[in-house]
Amino acid sequence: MKNIILLGAPGSGKGTQSEHLIQEYGFHHLSTGDIIRKNIHDNTEYGQLCKKYSEEGKLVPDDIMIAMVEDHLKNLQGSIIWDGFPRTINQAQKLDQLLAKLGRKINHTLYFEIDESKLIARITGRRICPKCGKTYHLTALPPKQEGLCDLDGSALIQRADDSVDKITVRLAAYHKDTAPLVDYYLHQQNLTVIDADMTGHAVWDQIVAVLK
Ligand code: AMP
């Protein structure tokens, strides 16, 4: 049972590669962004707590986020892809403690390194399926039928926080709170740098080489 963290700026391709990892290896996908969006959609208590932060591109406070992850972790047995969590040093320390209690640890941290000048185009062109969460891109990864999800035919939408003004806020949060995790996991000696500027196939090849 492995725990693999995907670390990187918004738009660096973590979600797309997670989809391949689930298909190829059967890993569970723990995406805190997806969990938050589902809670907001279902108007749960957690959803109400997260809504204003998430839609403004700000990080949800650690205590709320960690409680949501603890709840979610109770139902997961096998290997897990951690996508979008941890995002702060505090979350990373808490995750180490949670996993230690279960006799588990982080096996790999894959750090998606990317040229930031490309991120705005990547994120503004992103479209997602509101039902299953599958991610597309208008030009780089279009659906088979324009505007519709390949998997369930739902009409694709743009995320509320994928607008240019929200991306600036999200990138600032990434630099301030999340980028320090690169050093954190370098010290734990489980970090591999993935060149995320490459095509999706080439990024996938790098990931397979780490996991084999
Ligand atoms: P993502 O889909 O990973 O880009 O996440 C979308 C939004 O959900 C973020 O901009 C945050 O508002 C919130 N979020 C997701 N994961 C976390 C986390 N680990 N800590 C705090 N906020 C988070």
Coordinates of C-alpha atoms and ligand atoms in Angstrom, one line a residue:
M1 CA 0.0 0.0 0.0
K2 CA 1.6 3.2 -1.2
N3 CA 1.0 6.8 -0.5
I4 CA 2.1 9.1 -3.4
I5 CA 1.9 12.9 -3.2
L6 CA 1.5 15.0 -6.3
L7 CA 2.9 18.4 -5.5
G8 CA 2.9 21.4 -7.9
A9 CA 1.3 24.7 -8.8
P10 CA -2.3 24.8 -9.9
G11 CA -2.4 23.8 -13.6
S12 CA 0.8 21.8 -13.5
G13 CA -1.1 18.7 -14.6
K14 CA -1.6 16.8 -11.4
G15 CA -5.2 16.0 -12.0
T16 CA -4.6 14.7 -15.5
Q17 CA -1.8 12.4 -14.4
S18 CA -3.9 11.2 -11.4
E19 CA -6.5 9.9 -13.9
H20 CA -3.8 7.8 -15.5
L21 CA -2.6 6.5 -12.2
I22 CA -6.1 5.5 -11.2
Q23 CA -6.6 3.7 -14.5
E24 CA -3.2 2.0 -14.7
Y25 CA -2.5 1.1 -11.1
G26 CA -6.0 1.2 -9.4
F27 CA -4.9 3.7 -6.8
H28 CA -7.4 5.7 -4.9
H29 CA -7.5 9.4 -5.8
L30 CA -7.7 11.7 -2.8
S31 CA -8.2 15.1 -4.4
T32 CA -9.0 17.7 -1.8
G33 CA -10.2 20.1 -4.5
D34 CA -12.7 17.5 -5.8
I35 CA -13.8 16.7 -2.2
I36 CA -14.4 20.4 -1.6
R37 CA -16.3 21.0 -4.9
K38 CA -18.5 18.0 -4.2
N39 CA -19.3 19.3 -0.7
I40 CA -20.1 22.8 -2.0
H41 CA -22.3 21.2 -4.7
D42 CA -24.1 19.1 -2.2
N43 CA -24.3 22.1 0.2
T44 CA -23.0 20.1 3.2
E45 CA -21.8 21.8 6.4
Y46 CA -18.2 21.4 5.2
G47 CA -19.2 22.8 1.8
Q48 CA -20.7 25.9 3.5
L49 CA -17.5 26.4 5.5
C50 CA -15.2 26.0 2.4
K51 CA -17.2 27.9 -0.2
K52 CA -16.0 31.4 0.3
Y53 CA -12.3 30.4 0.5
S54 CA -12.4 28.1 -2.4
E55 CA -14.3 30.3 -4.8
E56 CA -11.9 33.2 -4.1
G57 CA -8.9 31.0 -4.7
K58 CA -7.7 31.1 -1.1
L59 CA -6.7 28.1 1.0
V60 CA -9.3 26.6 3.2
P61 CA -8.1 26.9 6.9
D62 CA -6.0 23.9 8.0
D63 CA -8.4 22.8 10.8
I64 CA -11.3 22.4 8.4
M65 CA -9.2 20.8 5.7
I66 CA -7.6 18.3 8.0
A67 CA -10.9 17.3 9.5
M68 CA -12.3 16.6 6.0
V69 CA -9.3 14.5 5.1
E70 CA -9.5 12.5 8.3
D71 CA -13.1 11.7 7.5
H72 CA -12.3 10.7 4.0
L73 CA -9.3 8.6 5.0
K74 CA -11.5 6.4 7.1
N75 CA -13.1 4.8 4.0
L76 CA -9.8 4.2 2.1
Q77 CA -7.8 1.0 2.3
G78 CA -5.4 0.6 -0.6
S79 CA -2.8 2.9 -2.2
I80 CA -3.6 6.6 -2.4
I81 CA -2.7 9.4 -4.7
W82 CA -2.7 12.6 -2.7
D83 CA -3.6 15.4 -5.1
G84 CA -3.8 18.9 -3.7
F85 CA -3.1 17.8 -0.1
P86 CA -0.9 18.7 1.8
R87 CA -0.7 22.3 0.8
T88 CA 0.9 23.7 4.0
I89 CA 3.7 22.5 6.3
N90 CA 1.1 22.1 9.0
Q91 CA -1.0 19.8 6.8
A92 CA 2.2 17.8 5.9
Q93 CA 3.1 17.3 9.5
K94 CA -0.5 16.2 10.3
L95 CA -0.5 13.8 7.4
D96 CA 2.7 12.2 8.6
Q97 CA 1.1 11.7 12.0
L98 CA -2.1 10.3 10.5
L99 CA -0.3 7.8 8.4
A100 CA 2.1 6.8 11.2
K101 CA -0.9 5.9 13.3
L102 CA -2.0 3.6 10.5
G103 CA 1.5 2.1 10.1
R104 CA 1.9 3.9 6.8
K105 CA 4.1 6.6 5.3
I106 CA 4.7 8.7 2.2
N107 CA 6.5 6.6 -0.3
H108 CA 6.9 9.1 -3.1
T109 CA 6.4 12.8 -3.6
L110 CA 6.3 13.7 -7.2
Y111 CA 7.0 17.4 -7.6
F112 CA 5.6 18.8 -10.9
E113 CA 8.0 21.5 -11.9
I114 CA 6.6 23.9 -14.5
D115 CA 7.4 27.1 -16.3
E116 CA 4.9 29.5 -14.7
S117 CA 4.4 31.6 -17.7
K118 CA 2.5 28.7 -19.2
L119 CA 0.1 28.3 -16.3
I120 CA -2.4 31.0 -17.1
A121 CA -3.1 29.5 -20.6
R122 CA -3.3 26.0 -19.1
I123 CA -5.7 27.0 -16.4
T124 CA -8.0 29.4 -18.4
G125 CA -8.4 26.7 -21.1
R126 CA -9.3 24.1 -18.6
R127 CA -12.9 22.7 -18.5
I128 CA -14.2 20.0 -16.1
C129 CA -17.1 17.6 -16.0
P130 CA -19.3 18.7 -13.0
K131 CA -20.5 15.2 -12.6
C132 CA -17.3 13.0 -12.7
G133 CA -14.6 15.6 -12.3
K134 CA -12.7 14.6 -15.5
T135 CA -10.5 17.4 -16.8
Y136 CA -10.2 18.7 -20.3
H137 CA -8.4 21.5 -22.1
L138 CA -10.0 23.5 -25.0
T139 CA -7.0 23.0 -27.2
A140 CA -4.5 20.6 -25.6
L141 CA -7.0 18.0 -24.4
P142 CA -10.4 18.5 -26.0
P143 CA -13.3 16.1 -25.4
K144 CA -14.4 13.9 -28.4
Q145 CA -17.6 15.9 -28.7
E146 CA -17.2 19.7 -28.2
G147 CA -18.4 20.8 -24.7
L148 CA -19.4 17.3 -23.5
C149 CA -17.7 14.8 -21.2
D150 CA -16.4 11.7 -22.9
L151 CA -17.4 9.5 -19.9
D152 CA -20.9 10.6 -19.1
G153 CA -22.0 13.2 -21.7
S154 CA -22.4 16.0 -19.1
A155 CA -22.0 19.6 -20.3
L156 CA -18.5 20.7 -19.4
I157 CA -18.0 23.8 -17.2
Q158 CA -15.2 26.2 -16.2
R159 CA -14.3 26.2 -12.6
A160 CA -15.3 29.4 -10.7
D161 CA -11.7 29.8 -9.6
D162 CA -10.2 29.2 -13.0
S163 CA -10.5 32.9 -14.0
V164 CA -7.4 35.1 -14.5
D165 CA -8.0 37.2 -11.3
K166 CA -8.5 34.1 -9.1
I167 CA -5.5 32.4 -10.6
T168 CA -3.3 35.2 -9.4
V169 CA -4.6 34.7 -5.8
R170 CA -4.1 30.9 -6.1
L171 CA -0.5 31.2 -7.4
A172 CA 0.3 33.6 -4.5
A173 CA -1.1 31.1 -2.0
Y174 CA 1.0 28.4 -3.7
H175 CA 4.2 30.4 -3.4
K176 CA 3.6 31.4 0.2
D177 CA 2.2 28.2 1.7
T178 CA 2.8 25.2 -0.6
A179 CA 6.2 25.7 -2.3
P180 CA 8.0 25.2 1.1
L181 CA 6.8 21.6 0.9
V182 CA 9.5 20.9 -1.7
D183 CA 12.2 21.3 0.9
Y184 CA 10.1 19.5 3.5
Y185 CA 9.9 16.3 1.3
L186 CA 13.5 16.7 0.1
H187 CA 14.5 16.3 3.7
Q188 CA 12.3 13.2 3.9
Q189 CA 14.2 11.9 0.9
N190 CA 11.1 10.9 -1.0
L191 CA 10.9 13.7 -3.5
T192 CA 11.4 13.3 -7.3
V193 CA 11.3 16.3 -9.7
I194 CA 9.0 15.7 -12.7
D195 CA 9.5 18.0 -15.7
A196 CA 5.9 19.0 -16.1
D197 CA 6.6 21.2 -19.1
M198 CA 6.7 18.1 -21.3
T199 CA 3.8 16.6 -23.1
G200 CA 1.3 14.5 -21.1
H201 CA 2.9 11.2 -22.4
A202 CA 6.4 12.3 -21.5
V203 CA 5.3 13.3 -18.0
W204 CA 3.6 9.9 -17.6
D205 CA 6.8 8.1 -18.6
Q206 CA 8.7 10.0 -15.9
I207 CA 6.1 8.9 -13.3
V208 CA 6.1 5.3 -14.4
A209 CA 9.9 5.3 -14.1
V210 CA 9.7 6.4 -10.5
L211 CA 7.0 4.0 -9.5
K212 CA 8.4 0.8 -11.0
Ligands
AMP1 P1 -7.6 22.4 -6.5 O1 -8.7 21.7 -7.2 O2 -6.6 21.4 -5.9 O3 -6.9 23.4 -7.3 O4 -8.3 23.1 -5.2 C1 -9.3 24.1 -5.4 C2 -9.4 24.9 -4.2 O5 -9.8 24.1 -3.0 C3 -8.1 25.6 -3.7 O6 -7.9 26.8 -4.4 C4 -8.5 25.8 -2.2 O7 -9.4 26.9 -2.0 C5 -9.2 24.5 -1.8 N1 -8.2 23.5 -1.4 C6 -7.9 22.3 -2.0 N2 -7.0 21.6 -1.3 C7 -6.7 22.4 -0.3 C8 -5.8 22.2 0.8 N3 -5.0 21.1 0.9 N4 -5.7 23.1 1.8 C9 -6.5 24.3 1.7 N5 -7.4 24.5 0.7 C10 -7.5 23.6 -0.3

